mmCIF file of C-alpha atoms in Angstrom:
data_model
loop_
_atom_site.group_PDB
_atom_site.id
_atom_site.type_symbol
_atom_site.label_atom_id
_atom_site.label_comp_id
_atom_site.label_asym_id
_atom_site.label_seq_id
_atom_site.Cartn_x
_atom_site.Cartn_y
_atom_site.Cartn_z
ATOM 1 C CA UNK A 19 39.821 102.372 -67.615
ATOM 2 C CA UNK A 20 38.151 101.028 -70.925
ATOM 3 C CA UNK A 21 37.503 103.710 -73.551
ATOM 4 C CA UNK A 22 33.752 104.648 -74.459
ATOM 5 C CA UNK A 23 32.541 105.474 -77.345
ATOM 6 C CA UNK A 24 32.639 109.269 -76.484
ATOM 7 C CA UNK A 25 35.921 109.370 -75.587
ATOM 8 C CA UNK A 26 37.922 111.560 -77.497
ATOM 9 C CA UNK A 27 40.594 108.929 -78.285
ATOM 10 C CA UNK A 28 37.986 106.828 -79.684
ATOM 11 C CA UNK A 29 36.873 109.266 -82.207
ATOM 12 C CA UNK A 30 40.364 109.143 -83.682
ATOM 13 C CA UNK A 31 41.570 107.234 -86.536
ATOM 14 C CA UNK A 32 43.139 103.874 -86.356
ATOM 15 C CA UNK A 33 46.377 105.330 -87.245
ATOM 16 C CA UNK A 34 46.140 108.319 -84.654
ATOM 17 C CA UNK A 35 45.370 106.115 -82.019
ATOM 18 C CA UNK A 36 48.182 104.059 -82.873
ATOM 19 C CA UNK A 37 50.396 107.077 -82.761
ATOM 20 C CA UNK A 38 49.363 108.205 -79.433
ATOM 21 C CA UNK A 39 49.691 104.872 -77.613
ATOM 22 C CA UNK A 40 53.487 104.997 -78.770
ATOM 23 C CA UNK A 41 53.717 107.973 -77.535
ATOM 24 C CA UNK A 42 52.297 107.031 -73.888
ATOM 25 C CA UNK A 43 54.441 104.255 -73.726
ATOM 26 C CA UNK A 44 57.416 106.445 -74.785
ATOM 27 C CA UNK A 45 56.376 108.496 -72.255
ATOM 28 C CA UNK A 46 55.943 105.636 -69.642
ATOM 29 C CA UNK A 47 59.276 104.416 -70.112
ATOM 30 C CA UNK A 48 60.836 107.419 -68.895
ATOM 31 C CA UNK A 49 59.028 108.071 -65.866
ATOM 32 C CA UNK A 50 60.851 108.162 -62.609
ATOM 33 C CA UNK A 51 60.717 105.210 -60.218
ATOM 34 C CA UNK A 52 57.485 105.118 -57.889
ATOM 35 C CA UNK A 53 58.021 107.207 -54.518
ATOM 36 C CA UNK A 54 60.240 105.180 -52.395
ATOM 37 C CA UNK A 55 61.779 102.914 -54.974
ATOM 38 C CA UNK A 56 65.817 102.988 -55.058
ATOM 39 C CA UNK A 57 67.628 102.545 -58.148
ATOM 40 C CA UNK A 58 70.662 99.871 -57.536
ATOM 41 C CA UNK A 59 73.615 100.672 -59.455
ATOM 42 C CA UNK A 60 75.916 97.694 -60.300
ATOM 43 C CA UNK A 61 77.779 96.387 -57.441
ATOM 44 C CA UNK A 62 81.606 95.850 -58.045
ATOM 45 C CA UNK A 63 82.477 92.039 -56.578
ATOM 46 C CA UNK A 64 85.948 90.178 -56.226
ATOM 47 C CA UNK A 65 85.669 86.660 -56.265
ATOM 48 C CA UNK A 66 86.651 84.936 -53.305
ATOM 49 C CA UNK A 67 89.132 81.712 -53.765
ATOM 50 C CA UNK A 68 87.563 78.901 -52.822
ATOM 51 C CA UNK A 69 89.533 75.978 -51.049
ATOM 52 C CA UNK A 70 91.248 75.097 -47.768
ATOM 53 C CA UNK A 71 93.290 77.494 -45.407
ATOM 54 C CA UNK A 72 94.403 77.691 -41.745
ATOM 55 C CA UNK A 73 93.808 80.803 -39.577
ATOM 56 C CA UNK A 74 93.148 81.749 -35.873
ATOM 57 C CA UNK A 75 89.857 80.967 -34.647
ATOM 58 C CA UNK A 76 87.564 83.799 -33.121
ATOM 59 C CA UNK A 77 86.243 83.533 -29.936
ATOM 60 C CA UNK A 78 87.394 83.003 -26.423
ATOM 61 C CA UNK A 79 89.766 80.094 -25.130
ATOM 62 C CA UNK A 80 89.987 79.012 -21.711
ATOM 63 C CA UNK A 81 92.283 76.474 -19.923
ATOM 64 C CA UNK A 82 90.811 75.722 -16.704
ATOM 65 C CA UNK A 83 89.235 78.916 -16.520
ATOM 66 C CA UNK A 84 92.554 80.971 -17.469
ATOM 67 C CA UNK A 85 92.830 82.747 -21.160
ATOM 68 C CA UNK A 86 95.087 81.304 -23.527
ATOM 69 C CA UNK A 87 95.833 82.249 -27.273
ATOM 70 C CA UNK A 88 93.269 81.035 -29.858
ATOM 71 C CA UNK A 89 94.412 77.900 -31.875
ATOM 72 C CA UNK A 90 94.839 77.862 -35.786
ATOM 73 C CA UNK A 91 92.029 76.026 -37.368
ATOM 74 C CA UNK A 92 90.932 74.730 -40.742
ATOM 75 C CA UNK A 93 88.740 76.780 -42.898
ATOM 76 C CA UNK A 94 87.195 76.147 -45.987
ATOM 77 C CA UNK A 95 85.439 78.378 -48.433
ATOM 78 C CA UNK A 96 83.332 76.986 -51.413
ATOM 79 C CA UNK A 97 83.818 78.030 -54.796
ATOM 80 C CA UNK A 98 81.337 80.669 -56.238
ATOM 81 C CA UNK A 99 81.443 83.475 -53.561
ATOM 82 C CA UNK A 100 82.035 86.780 -54.087
ATOM 83 C CA UNK A 101 82.763 89.987 -51.813
ATOM 84 C CA UNK A 102 81.935 93.586 -52.534
ATOM 85 C CA UNK A 103 85.313 95.424 -53.511
ATOM 86 C CA UNK A 104 84.478 98.029 -51.048
ATOM 87 C CA UNK A 105 82.397 98.349 -48.109
ATOM 88 C CA UNK A 106 78.747 99.831 -48.283
ATOM 89 C CA UNK A 107 78.776 103.425 -48.380
ATOM 90 C CA UNK A 108 76.729 106.123 -46.567
ATOM 91 C CA UNK A 109 74.567 107.056 -49.514
ATOM 92 C CA UNK A 110 73.703 103.577 -50.402
ATOM 93 C CA UNK A 111 72.792 102.580 -46.490
ATOM 94 C CA UNK A 112 70.683 105.989 -46.922
ATOM 95 C CA UNK A 113 68.759 104.391 -49.585
ATOM 96 C CA UNK A 114 67.595 101.724 -47.816
ATOM 97 C CA UNK A 115 66.842 104.178 -44.777
ATOM 98 C CA UNK A 116 64.336 105.958 -47.742
ATOM 99 C CA UNK A 117 63.037 102.812 -48.759
ATOM 100 C CA UNK A 118 61.774 102.299 -45.243
ATOM 101 C CA UNK A 119 63.412 98.841 -44.564
ATOM 102 C CA UNK A 120 66.767 99.779 -42.779
ATOM 103 C CA UNK A 121 66.568 101.759 -39.509
ATOM 104 C CA UNK A 122 67.911 105.441 -39.173
ATOM 105 C CA UNK A 123 71.177 105.853 -37.276
ATOM 106 C CA UNK A 124 71.602 107.513 -33.731
ATOM 107 C CA UNK A 125 72.364 110.978 -33.659
ATOM 108 C CA UNK A 126 75.858 111.709 -35.143
ATOM 109 C CA UNK A 127 75.602 109.354 -37.905
ATOM 110 C CA UNK A 128 72.101 109.642 -39.675
ATOM 111 C CA UNK A 129 72.623 112.426 -42.063
ATOM 112 C CA UNK A 130 75.679 110.963 -43.341
ATOM 113 C CA UNK A 131 75.078 110.415 -47.051
ATOM 114 C CA UNK A 132 78.491 110.330 -48.891
ATOM 115 C CA UNK A 133 78.716 108.219 -51.961
ATOM 116 C CA UNK A 134 82.612 108.203 -51.009
ATOM 117 C CA UNK A 135 82.567 107.050 -47.270
ATOM 118 C CA UNK A 136 81.747 103.733 -45.878
ATOM 119 C CA UNK A 137 78.709 103.687 -43.771
ATOM 120 C CA UNK A 138 79.832 103.549 -40.184
ATOM 121 C CA UNK A 139 77.854 103.744 -36.662
ATOM 122 C CA UNK A 140 75.664 100.736 -37.752
ATOM 123 C CA UNK A 141 75.221 97.370 -36.089
ATOM 124 C CA UNK A 142 74.569 93.738 -37.021
ATOM 125 C CA UNK A 143 71.027 94.242 -37.149
ATOM 126 C CA UNK A 144 71.393 97.133 -39.388
ATOM 127 C CA UNK A 145 73.594 95.300 -41.891
ATOM 128 C CA UNK A 146 71.323 92.247 -41.721
ATOM 129 C CA UNK A 147 68.297 94.637 -42.728
ATOM 130 C CA UNK A 148 70.261 96.117 -45.478
ATOM 131 C CA UNK A 149 71.440 92.796 -46.638
ATOM 132 C CA UNK A 150 67.821 91.224 -47.158
ATOM 133 C CA UNK A 151 66.589 94.835 -48.464
ATOM 134 C CA UNK A 152 69.566 94.342 -50.962
ATOM 135 C CA UNK A 153 68.479 91.254 -51.900
ATOM 136 C CA UNK A 154 64.724 92.084 -52.809
ATOM 137 C CA UNK A 155 65.937 94.992 -54.803
ATOM 138 C CA UNK A 156 68.621 93.117 -57.065
ATOM 139 C CA UNK A 157 67.064 89.365 -56.842
ATOM 140 C CA UNK A 158 70.374 87.727 -55.702
ATOM 141 C CA UNK A 159 71.253 86.636 -52.335
ATOM 142 C CA UNK A 160 73.477 88.944 -50.432
ATOM 143 C CA UNK A 161 74.438 88.725 -46.747
ATOM 144 C CA UNK A 162 76.988 89.188 -44.771
ATOM 145 C CA UNK A 163 80.158 86.739 -44.476
ATOM 146 C CA UNK A 164 81.108 84.681 -41.498
ATOM 147 C CA UNK A 165 84.704 85.255 -40.038
ATOM 148 C CA UNK A 166 86.422 82.675 -41.981
ATOM 149 C CA UNK A 167 84.783 83.899 -45.653
ATOM 150 C CA UNK A 168 86.378 87.540 -44.545
ATOM 151 C CA UNK A 169 89.715 85.912 -43.947
ATOM 152 C CA UNK A 170 90.011 84.570 -46.888
ATOM 153 C CA UNK A 171 89.279 87.610 -48.957
ATOM 154 C CA UNK A 172 91.374 89.860 -46.897
ATOM 155 C CA UNK A 173 94.274 87.651 -48.210
ATOM 156 C CA UNK A 174 97.802 89.421 -47.545
ATOM 157 C CA UNK A 175 95.886 92.149 -45.177
ATOM 158 C CA UNK A 176 94.659 89.556 -42.435
ATOM 159 C CA UNK A 177 96.652 89.677 -39.371
ATOM 160 C CA UNK A 178 96.691 87.210 -36.800
ATOM 161 C CA UNK A 179 97.047 87.967 -33.267
ATOM 162 C CA UNK A 180 100.565 87.159 -31.793
ATOM 163 C CA UNK A 181 100.742 85.130 -29.023
ATOM 164 C CA UNK A 182 100.955 86.150 -25.650
ATOM 165 C CA UNK A 183 103.621 85.159 -22.758
ATOM 166 C CA UNK A 184 101.883 83.288 -20.000
ATOM 167 C CA UNK A 185 102.733 81.463 -16.651
ATOM 168 C CA UNK A 186 100.169 78.853 -15.472
ATOM 169 C CA UNK A 187 101.415 80.124 -11.669
ATOM 170 C CA UNK A 188 101.266 83.460 -12.305
ATOM 171 C CA UNK A 189 97.997 84.996 -14.433
ATOM 172 C CA UNK A 190 99.383 88.357 -14.105
ATOM 173 C CA UNK A 191 101.962 87.798 -16.710
ATOM 174 C CA UNK A 192 99.389 87.114 -19.209
ATOM 175 C CA UNK A 193 97.206 90.094 -17.765
ATOM 176 C CA UNK A 194 100.180 92.919 -18.256
ATOM 177 C CA UNK A 195 101.071 91.322 -21.588
ATOM 178 C CA UNK A 196 97.179 92.163 -22.554
ATOM 179 C CA UNK A 197 97.585 95.229 -21.041
ATOM 180 C CA UNK A 198 100.654 96.649 -22.914
ATOM 181 C CA UNK A 199 98.892 95.247 -26.170
ATOM 182 C CA UNK A 200 95.948 97.228 -25.772
ATOM 183 C CA UNK A 201 97.822 100.568 -25.045
ATOM 184 C CA UNK A 202 99.859 100.161 -28.299
ATOM 185 C CA UNK A 203 96.256 99.637 -30.188
ATOM 186 C CA UNK A 204 94.890 102.828 -28.533
ATOM 187 C CA UNK A 205 97.848 105.049 -30.326
ATOM 188 C CA UNK A 206 95.972 107.345 -32.486
ATOM 189 C CA UNK A 207 93.014 105.048 -32.832
ATOM 190 C CA UNK A 208 90.075 107.222 -32.673
ATOM 191 C CA UNK A 209 90.067 108.773 -36.383
ATOM 192 C CA UNK A 210 86.811 109.411 -38.695
ATOM 193 C CA UNK A 211 86.328 106.911 -41.489
ATOM 194 C CA UNK A 212 88.366 107.668 -44.639
ATOM 195 C CA UNK A 213 87.370 107.522 -48.376
ATOM 196 C CA UNK A 214 87.661 104.533 -50.399
ATOM 197 C CA UNK A 215 90.569 103.349 -51.315
ATOM 198 C CA UNK A 216 92.580 105.265 -48.556
ATOM 199 C CA UNK A 217 94.016 101.888 -47.067
ATOM 200 C CA UNK A 218 94.929 100.876 -50.423
ATOM 201 C CA UNK A 219 93.734 97.184 -52.282
ATOM 202 C CA UNK A 220 95.086 93.776 -51.532
ATOM 203 C CA UNK A 221 96.373 91.438 -53.524
ATOM 204 C CA UNK A 222 93.011 90.043 -54.470
ATOM 205 C CA UNK A 223 91.691 93.603 -55.346
ATOM 206 C CA UNK A 224 89.658 93.978 -52.361
ATOM 207 C CA UNK A 225 89.782 97.635 -50.874
ATOM 208 C CA UNK A 226 90.309 98.640 -47.438
ATOM 209 C CA UNK A 227 90.376 95.510 -45.803
ATOM 210 C CA UNK A 228 91.887 95.894 -42.173
ATOM 211 C CA UNK A 229 91.482 99.805 -42.085
ATOM 212 C CA UNK A 230 90.011 101.880 -39.768
ATOM 213 C CA UNK A 231 86.425 100.433 -40.266
ATOM 214 C CA UNK A 232 85.573 97.114 -38.752
ATOM 215 C CA UNK A 233 83.257 95.064 -40.364
ATOM 216 C CA UNK A 234 80.516 92.906 -39.239
ATOM 217 C CA UNK A 235 80.164 89.378 -39.900
ATOM 218 C CA UNK A 236 77.708 86.551 -39.325
ATOM 219 C CA UNK A 237 79.724 84.728 -36.849
ATOM 220 C CA UNK A 238 78.759 84.467 -33.581
ATOM 221 C CA UNK A 239 81.014 84.817 -30.364
ATOM 222 C CA UNK A 240 81.633 81.462 -28.984
ATOM 223 C CA UNK A 241 83.834 80.441 -25.412
ATOM 224 C CA UNK A 242 86.043 77.185 -25.759
ATOM 225 C CA UNK A 243 87.241 75.070 -22.811
ATOM 226 C CA UNK A 244 90.478 73.492 -23.994
ATOM 227 C CA UNK A 245 93.303 71.732 -22.564
ATOM 228 C CA UNK A 246 92.886 68.725 -19.922
ATOM 229 C CA UNK A 247 89.172 69.454 -19.581
ATOM 230 C CA UNK A 248 87.769 70.366 -22.994
ATOM 231 C CA UNK A 249 83.884 70.824 -23.101
ATOM 232 C CA UNK A 250 81.847 71.816 -26.440
ATOM 233 C CA UNK A 251 81.847 75.825 -27.024
ATOM 234 C CA UNK A 252 79.521 77.893 -25.524
ATOM 235 C CA UNK A 253 78.012 80.168 -27.998
ATOM 236 C CA UNK A 254 76.692 83.641 -27.773
ATOM 237 C CA UNK A 255 74.773 84.629 -30.761
ATOM 238 C CA UNK A 256 73.628 87.971 -28.906
ATOM 239 C CA UNK A 257 77.539 88.856 -29.571
ATOM 240 C CA UNK A 258 79.045 88.774 -33.150
ATOM 241 C CA UNK A 259 82.348 88.928 -34.289
ATOM 242 C CA UNK A 260 83.714 92.329 -35.994
ATOM 243 C CA UNK A 261 86.871 91.584 -38.567
ATOM 244 C CA UNK A 262 89.367 94.623 -39.059
ATOM 245 C CA UNK A 263 92.732 95.309 -38.194
ATOM 246 C CA UNK A 264 92.481 93.032 -35.088
ATOM 247 C CA UNK A 265 89.854 91.114 -34.365
ATOM 248 C CA UNK A 266 87.191 91.989 -32.136
ATOM 249 C CA UNK A 267 83.673 91.005 -30.577
ATOM 250 C CA UNK A 268 80.604 93.309 -30.020
ATOM 251 C CA UNK A 269 76.868 93.221 -28.986
ATOM 252 C CA UNK A 270 74.983 92.840 -31.962
ATOM 253 C CA UNK A 271 73.035 96.055 -30.768
ATOM 254 C CA UNK A 272 76.016 98.737 -30.456
ATOM 255 C CA UNK A 273 76.225 100.993 -33.466
ATOM 256 C CA UNK A 274 79.168 103.376 -31.754
ATOM 257 C CA UNK A 275 81.956 101.195 -30.116
ATOM 258 C CA UNK A 276 83.070 104.325 -28.340
ATOM 259 C CA UNK A 277 79.569 104.044 -26.438
ATOM 260 C CA UNK A 278 79.391 100.482 -26.117
ATOM 261 C CA UNK A 279 81.195 97.397 -24.237
ATOM 262 C CA UNK A 280 83.664 95.277 -26.519
ATOM 263 C CA UNK A 281 83.594 91.658 -25.468
ATOM 264 C CA UNK A 282 87.532 91.034 -26.650
ATOM 265 C CA UNK A 283 90.194 93.669 -26.561
ATOM 266 C CA UNK A 284 90.246 97.053 -27.432
ATOM 267 C CA UNK A 285 86.750 98.593 -29.374
ATOM 268 C CA UNK A 286 87.236 99.192 -32.995
ATOM 269 C CA UNK A 287 87.235 102.887 -34.169
ATOM 270 C CA UNK A 288 84.385 102.601 -36.666
ATOM 271 C CA UNK A 289 81.477 99.973 -37.488
ATOM 272 C CA UNK A 290 80.423 99.400 -40.876
ATOM 273 C CA UNK A 291 80.253 96.425 -43.401
ATOM 274 C CA UNK A 292 80.451 94.654 -46.677
ATOM 275 C CA UNK A 293 78.674 91.849 -47.687
ATOM 276 C CA UNK A 294 78.932 88.684 -50.092
ATOM 277 C CA UNK A 295 76.987 87.254 -52.798
ATOM 278 C CA UNK A 296 76.888 83.333 -53.612
ATOM 279 C CA UNK A 297 76.822 82.931 -57.383
#
Protein backbone atom coordinates (compact mmCIF):
# COMPACT_ATOMS: atom_id res chain seq x y z
CA UNK A 1 0.00 0.00 0.00
CA UNK A 2 1.46 3.49 -0.86
CA UNK A 3 2.69 5.60 2.04
CA UNK A 4 0.51 8.64 2.92
CA UNK A 5 1.83 11.95 4.19
CA UNK A 6 0.50 11.04 7.63
CA UNK A 7 2.29 7.68 7.68
CA UNK A 8 4.92 7.44 10.44
CA UNK A 9 7.39 6.15 7.85
CA UNK A 10 6.84 9.23 5.69
CA UNK A 11 7.90 11.42 8.62
CA UNK A 12 11.30 9.73 8.86
CA UNK A 13 14.37 11.24 7.32
CA UNK A 14 15.60 9.91 3.96
CA UNK A 15 18.49 8.07 5.68
CA UNK A 16 16.16 6.55 8.25
CA UNK A 17 13.73 5.41 5.56
CA UNK A 18 16.60 3.80 3.64
CA UNK A 19 17.75 1.95 6.73
CA UNK A 20 14.24 0.75 7.48
CA UNK A 21 13.81 -0.47 3.91
CA UNK A 22 17.09 -2.40 4.10
CA UNK A 23 15.96 -4.01 7.35
CA UNK A 24 12.60 -5.05 5.85
CA UNK A 25 14.29 -6.55 2.80
CA UNK A 26 16.68 -8.52 5.00
CA UNK A 27 13.79 -9.86 7.05
CA UNK A 28 11.91 -10.77 3.88
CA UNK A 29 14.87 -12.71 2.51
CA UNK A 30 14.87 -14.89 5.60
CA UNK A 31 11.17 -15.58 5.62
CA UNK A 32 10.13 -19.23 5.43
CA UNK A 33 8.43 -20.47 2.26
CA UNK A 34 4.72 -19.89 1.91
CA UNK A 35 2.36 -22.55 3.24
CA UNK A 36 2.31 -25.56 0.95
CA UNK A 37 5.66 -24.75 -0.65
CA UNK A 38 8.29 -27.48 -0.61
CA UNK A 39 12.03 -26.89 -0.59
CA UNK A 40 13.66 -29.20 -3.12
CA UNK A 41 17.07 -30.44 -2.06
CA UNK A 42 19.72 -31.01 -4.75
CA UNK A 43 18.99 -34.27 -6.57
CA UNK A 44 21.90 -36.67 -7.00
CA UNK A 45 21.93 -38.11 -10.51
CA UNK A 46 24.06 -40.43 -12.63
CA UNK A 47 24.51 -40.12 -16.42
CA UNK A 48 23.06 -43.00 -18.44
CA UNK A 49 25.50 -44.00 -21.19
CA UNK A 50 24.06 -43.28 -24.62
CA UNK A 51 24.33 -45.78 -27.44
CA UNK A 52 22.93 -49.07 -28.69
CA UNK A 53 22.64 -52.33 -26.75
CA UNK A 54 20.65 -55.55 -26.70
CA UNK A 55 18.27 -56.73 -24.01
CA UNK A 56 15.39 -59.12 -23.50
CA UNK A 57 12.14 -57.55 -24.66
CA UNK A 58 9.35 -56.82 -22.20
CA UNK A 59 5.85 -58.19 -22.66
CA UNK A 60 4.13 -61.41 -23.66
CA UNK A 61 5.22 -63.45 -26.68
CA UNK A 62 3.01 -66.13 -28.19
CA UNK A 63 3.61 -68.58 -31.02
CA UNK A 64 0.26 -69.86 -32.27
CA UNK A 65 -1.22 -68.99 -28.91
CA UNK A 66 1.46 -70.71 -26.84
CA UNK A 67 3.87 -68.69 -24.67
CA UNK A 68 7.51 -68.57 -25.75
CA UNK A 69 10.61 -66.87 -24.40
CA UNK A 70 10.92 -63.14 -25.06
CA UNK A 71 13.49 -62.41 -27.77
CA UNK A 72 16.53 -60.21 -27.45
CA UNK A 73 16.00 -56.87 -29.17
CA UNK A 74 18.06 -53.82 -30.05
CA UNK A 75 17.72 -50.83 -27.76
CA UNK A 76 19.08 -47.32 -27.98
CA UNK A 77 19.46 -44.57 -25.40
CA UNK A 78 20.16 -41.00 -26.49
CA UNK A 79 22.96 -38.96 -24.96
CA UNK A 80 22.12 -36.42 -22.27
CA UNK A 81 19.94 -38.56 -20.03
CA UNK A 82 20.51 -38.87 -16.28
CA UNK A 83 18.82 -41.05 -13.66
CA UNK A 84 18.36 -40.54 -9.93
CA UNK A 85 21.14 -42.27 -8.04
CA UNK A 86 18.58 -43.67 -5.62
CA UNK A 87 14.84 -44.16 -5.57
CA UNK A 88 12.50 -41.37 -4.47
CA UNK A 89 12.36 -41.41 -0.67
CA UNK A 90 9.34 -41.58 1.59
CA UNK A 91 10.04 -38.05 2.84
CA UNK A 92 10.25 -36.70 -0.71
CA UNK A 93 6.95 -38.26 -1.73
CA UNK A 94 5.37 -36.94 1.49
CA UNK A 95 6.30 -33.37 0.46
CA UNK A 96 4.39 -33.82 -2.79
CA UNK A 97 1.37 -34.98 -0.76
CA UNK A 98 1.71 -31.95 1.55
CA UNK A 99 1.82 -29.70 -1.51
CA UNK A 100 -1.57 -31.07 -2.54
CA UNK A 101 -0.35 -32.61 -5.80
CA UNK A 102 0.27 -36.27 -4.98
CA UNK A 103 -2.47 -38.45 -3.51
CA UNK A 104 -2.23 -39.85 -0.02
CA UNK A 105 -1.14 -43.46 0.00
CA UNK A 106 -3.21 -46.34 1.30
CA UNK A 107 -3.42 -47.27 4.96
CA UNK A 108 -0.14 -48.81 6.06
CA UNK A 109 1.89 -46.59 3.71
CA UNK A 110 0.50 -43.06 4.13
CA UNK A 111 2.43 -42.17 7.29
CA UNK A 112 5.83 -43.29 5.98
CA UNK A 113 8.20 -40.31 5.89
CA UNK A 114 11.74 -41.59 6.28
CA UNK A 115 14.43 -39.77 4.25
CA UNK A 116 16.53 -42.95 4.22
CA UNK A 117 13.96 -45.41 2.85
CA UNK A 118 12.39 -45.61 -0.61
CA UNK A 119 8.79 -44.60 -1.07
CA UNK A 120 6.70 -47.76 -1.51
CA UNK A 121 3.01 -48.44 -1.87
CA UNK A 122 2.86 -46.15 -4.92
CA UNK A 123 1.21 -46.93 -8.23
CA UNK A 124 2.09 -45.72 -11.73
CA UNK A 125 -0.26 -42.73 -11.46
CA UNK A 126 1.33 -41.70 -8.14
CA UNK A 127 4.82 -41.85 -9.65
CA UNK A 128 3.72 -39.88 -12.71
CA UNK A 129 2.08 -37.21 -10.54
CA UNK A 130 5.28 -36.88 -8.52
CA UNK A 131 7.32 -36.46 -11.71
CA UNK A 132 4.99 -33.66 -12.88
CA UNK A 133 5.21 -31.92 -9.48
CA UNK A 134 9.01 -32.18 -9.37
CA UNK A 135 9.24 -30.82 -12.91
CA UNK A 136 7.18 -27.76 -11.93
CA UNK A 137 9.16 -27.19 -8.73
CA UNK A 138 12.58 -27.44 -10.38
CA UNK A 139 11.90 -26.16 -13.89
CA UNK A 140 13.45 -29.37 -15.25
CA UNK A 141 11.83 -32.24 -17.14
CA UNK A 142 11.54 -35.30 -14.91
CA UNK A 143 9.71 -38.47 -15.96
CA UNK A 144 9.60 -42.21 -15.45
CA UNK A 145 12.14 -44.11 -17.55
CA UNK A 146 11.03 -46.45 -20.29
CA UNK A 147 12.12 -50.02 -19.68
CA UNK A 148 15.06 -49.86 -22.10
CA UNK A 149 16.44 -46.80 -20.27
CA UNK A 150 16.16 -48.59 -16.94
CA UNK A 151 18.00 -51.60 -18.37
CA UNK A 152 20.82 -49.37 -19.61
CA UNK A 153 21.08 -47.65 -16.23
CA UNK A 154 21.02 -50.98 -14.37
CA UNK A 155 24.23 -51.98 -16.18
CA UNK A 156 25.71 -55.07 -14.49
CA UNK A 157 22.70 -55.41 -12.16
CA UNK A 158 20.36 -56.13 -15.08
CA UNK A 159 19.26 -59.78 -15.15
CA UNK A 160 17.51 -61.58 -17.99
CA UNK A 161 15.02 -64.37 -17.63
CA UNK A 162 16.57 -67.68 -18.60
CA UNK A 163 15.01 -69.76 -21.34
CA UNK A 164 12.35 -72.23 -20.25
CA UNK A 165 12.11 -75.74 -21.68
CA UNK A 166 9.16 -76.30 -23.97
CA UNK A 167 7.63 -79.01 -26.11
CA UNK A 168 5.25 -78.04 -28.94
CA UNK A 169 3.34 -81.28 -28.39
CA UNK A 170 3.11 -80.95 -24.60
CA UNK A 171 2.37 -77.46 -23.11
CA UNK A 172 2.70 -78.92 -19.61
CA UNK A 173 6.49 -78.98 -19.98
CA UNK A 174 6.67 -75.19 -20.01
CA UNK A 175 3.92 -74.76 -17.42
CA UNK A 176 5.81 -76.92 -14.93
CA UNK A 177 9.05 -75.04 -15.58
CA UNK A 178 7.29 -71.72 -14.99
CA UNK A 179 5.81 -73.05 -11.76
CA UNK A 180 9.24 -74.12 -10.50
CA UNK A 181 10.66 -70.70 -11.35
CA UNK A 182 7.92 -68.98 -9.35
CA UNK A 183 8.50 -71.26 -6.37
CA UNK A 184 12.20 -70.33 -6.39
CA UNK A 185 11.36 -66.62 -6.61
CA UNK A 186 8.91 -66.79 -3.74
CA UNK A 187 11.47 -67.98 -1.19
CA UNK A 188 12.11 -65.14 1.26
CA UNK A 189 10.34 -62.66 -1.01
CA UNK A 190 8.11 -60.68 1.34
CA UNK A 191 10.51 -58.31 3.08
CA UNK A 192 10.21 -54.62 3.90
CA UNK A 193 12.03 -52.07 1.78
CA UNK A 194 15.62 -51.63 2.93
CA UNK A 195 17.56 -48.39 3.56
CA UNK A 196 19.28 -46.73 0.63
CA UNK A 197 22.54 -48.44 -0.24
CA UNK A 198 21.56 -51.81 1.26
CA UNK A 199 21.86 -53.51 -2.13
CA UNK A 200 25.04 -51.68 -3.13
CA UNK A 201 25.84 -49.76 -6.29
CA UNK A 202 26.34 -50.92 -9.86
CA UNK A 203 29.26 -50.14 -12.15
CA UNK A 204 27.75 -46.74 -12.99
CA UNK A 205 27.29 -45.81 -9.33
CA UNK A 206 23.49 -46.21 -9.31
CA UNK A 207 22.20 -47.59 -5.99
CA UNK A 208 19.92 -50.53 -5.25
CA UNK A 209 19.09 -51.57 -8.80
CA UNK A 210 17.36 -54.94 -8.70
CA UNK A 211 16.83 -54.91 -4.93
CA UNK A 212 13.52 -55.71 -3.27
CA UNK A 213 11.82 -52.56 -4.58
CA UNK A 214 10.48 -52.86 -8.11
CA UNK A 215 10.47 -49.60 -10.07
CA UNK A 216 7.65 -48.37 -12.28
CA UNK A 217 8.55 -47.61 -15.88
CA UNK A 218 6.57 -45.80 -18.54
CA UNK A 219 6.56 -48.82 -20.86
CA UNK A 220 3.16 -50.28 -21.67
CA UNK A 221 2.58 -54.03 -21.55
CA UNK A 222 2.21 -55.56 -25.01
CA UNK A 223 1.28 -58.98 -26.36
CA UNK A 224 3.20 -60.14 -29.43
CA UNK A 225 2.34 -62.93 -31.86
CA UNK A 226 5.52 -64.38 -33.35
CA UNK A 227 6.58 -67.45 -35.32
CA UNK A 228 4.63 -68.61 -38.36
CA UNK A 229 1.72 -66.19 -37.72
CA UNK A 230 3.28 -62.86 -36.72
CA UNK A 231 0.89 -60.03 -35.89
CA UNK A 232 1.28 -56.41 -34.82
CA UNK A 233 1.75 -56.06 -31.04
CA UNK A 234 -1.39 -55.45 -28.99
CA UNK A 235 -0.53 -52.78 -26.45
CA UNK A 236 -2.28 -52.34 -23.11
CA UNK A 237 -1.28 -49.13 -21.33
CA UNK A 238 -3.52 -49.95 -18.37
CA UNK A 239 -0.71 -52.33 -17.44
CA UNK A 240 2.88 -51.11 -17.07
CA UNK A 241 6.24 -52.82 -16.97
CA UNK A 242 8.06 -52.93 -13.63
CA UNK A 243 11.83 -53.38 -13.43
CA UNK A 244 13.58 -55.08 -10.56
CA UNK A 245 15.12 -58.38 -9.60
CA UNK A 246 13.02 -59.81 -12.44
CA UNK A 247 10.70 -58.20 -14.95
CA UNK A 248 7.03 -57.90 -14.04
CA UNK A 249 3.87 -56.24 -15.30
CA UNK A 250 1.22 -54.66 -13.11
CA UNK A 251 -2.08 -52.78 -13.57
CA UNK A 252 -1.25 -49.09 -13.22
CA UNK A 253 -3.61 -48.52 -10.26
CA UNK A 254 -2.06 -51.20 -7.99
CA UNK A 255 -0.14 -49.86 -5.00
CA UNK A 256 0.50 -53.03 -3.01
CA UNK A 257 1.37 -56.06 -5.17
CA UNK A 258 0.25 -58.42 -2.43
CA UNK A 259 -3.31 -57.11 -2.84
CA UNK A 260 -3.37 -56.96 -6.63
CA UNK A 261 -2.82 -59.18 -9.62
CA UNK A 262 0.51 -59.47 -11.41
CA UNK A 263 0.25 -59.87 -15.16
CA UNK A 264 3.51 -61.76 -15.55
CA UNK A 265 4.94 -64.08 -12.94
CA UNK A 266 5.15 -63.62 -9.22
CA UNK A 267 4.22 -60.15 -7.92
CA UNK A 268 7.12 -57.93 -6.77
CA UNK A 269 7.75 -57.28 -3.09
CA UNK A 270 7.46 -53.49 -3.03
CA UNK A 271 6.47 -50.90 -5.64
CA UNK A 272 8.56 -47.71 -5.84
CA UNK A 273 10.22 -45.56 -8.47
CA UNK A 274 13.07 -43.33 -9.53
CA UNK A 275 13.01 -40.75 -12.31
CA UNK A 276 15.13 -39.73 -15.27
CA UNK A 277 15.89 -36.20 -16.42
CA UNK A 278 16.72 -35.00 -19.89
CA UNK A 279 19.68 -32.63 -19.88
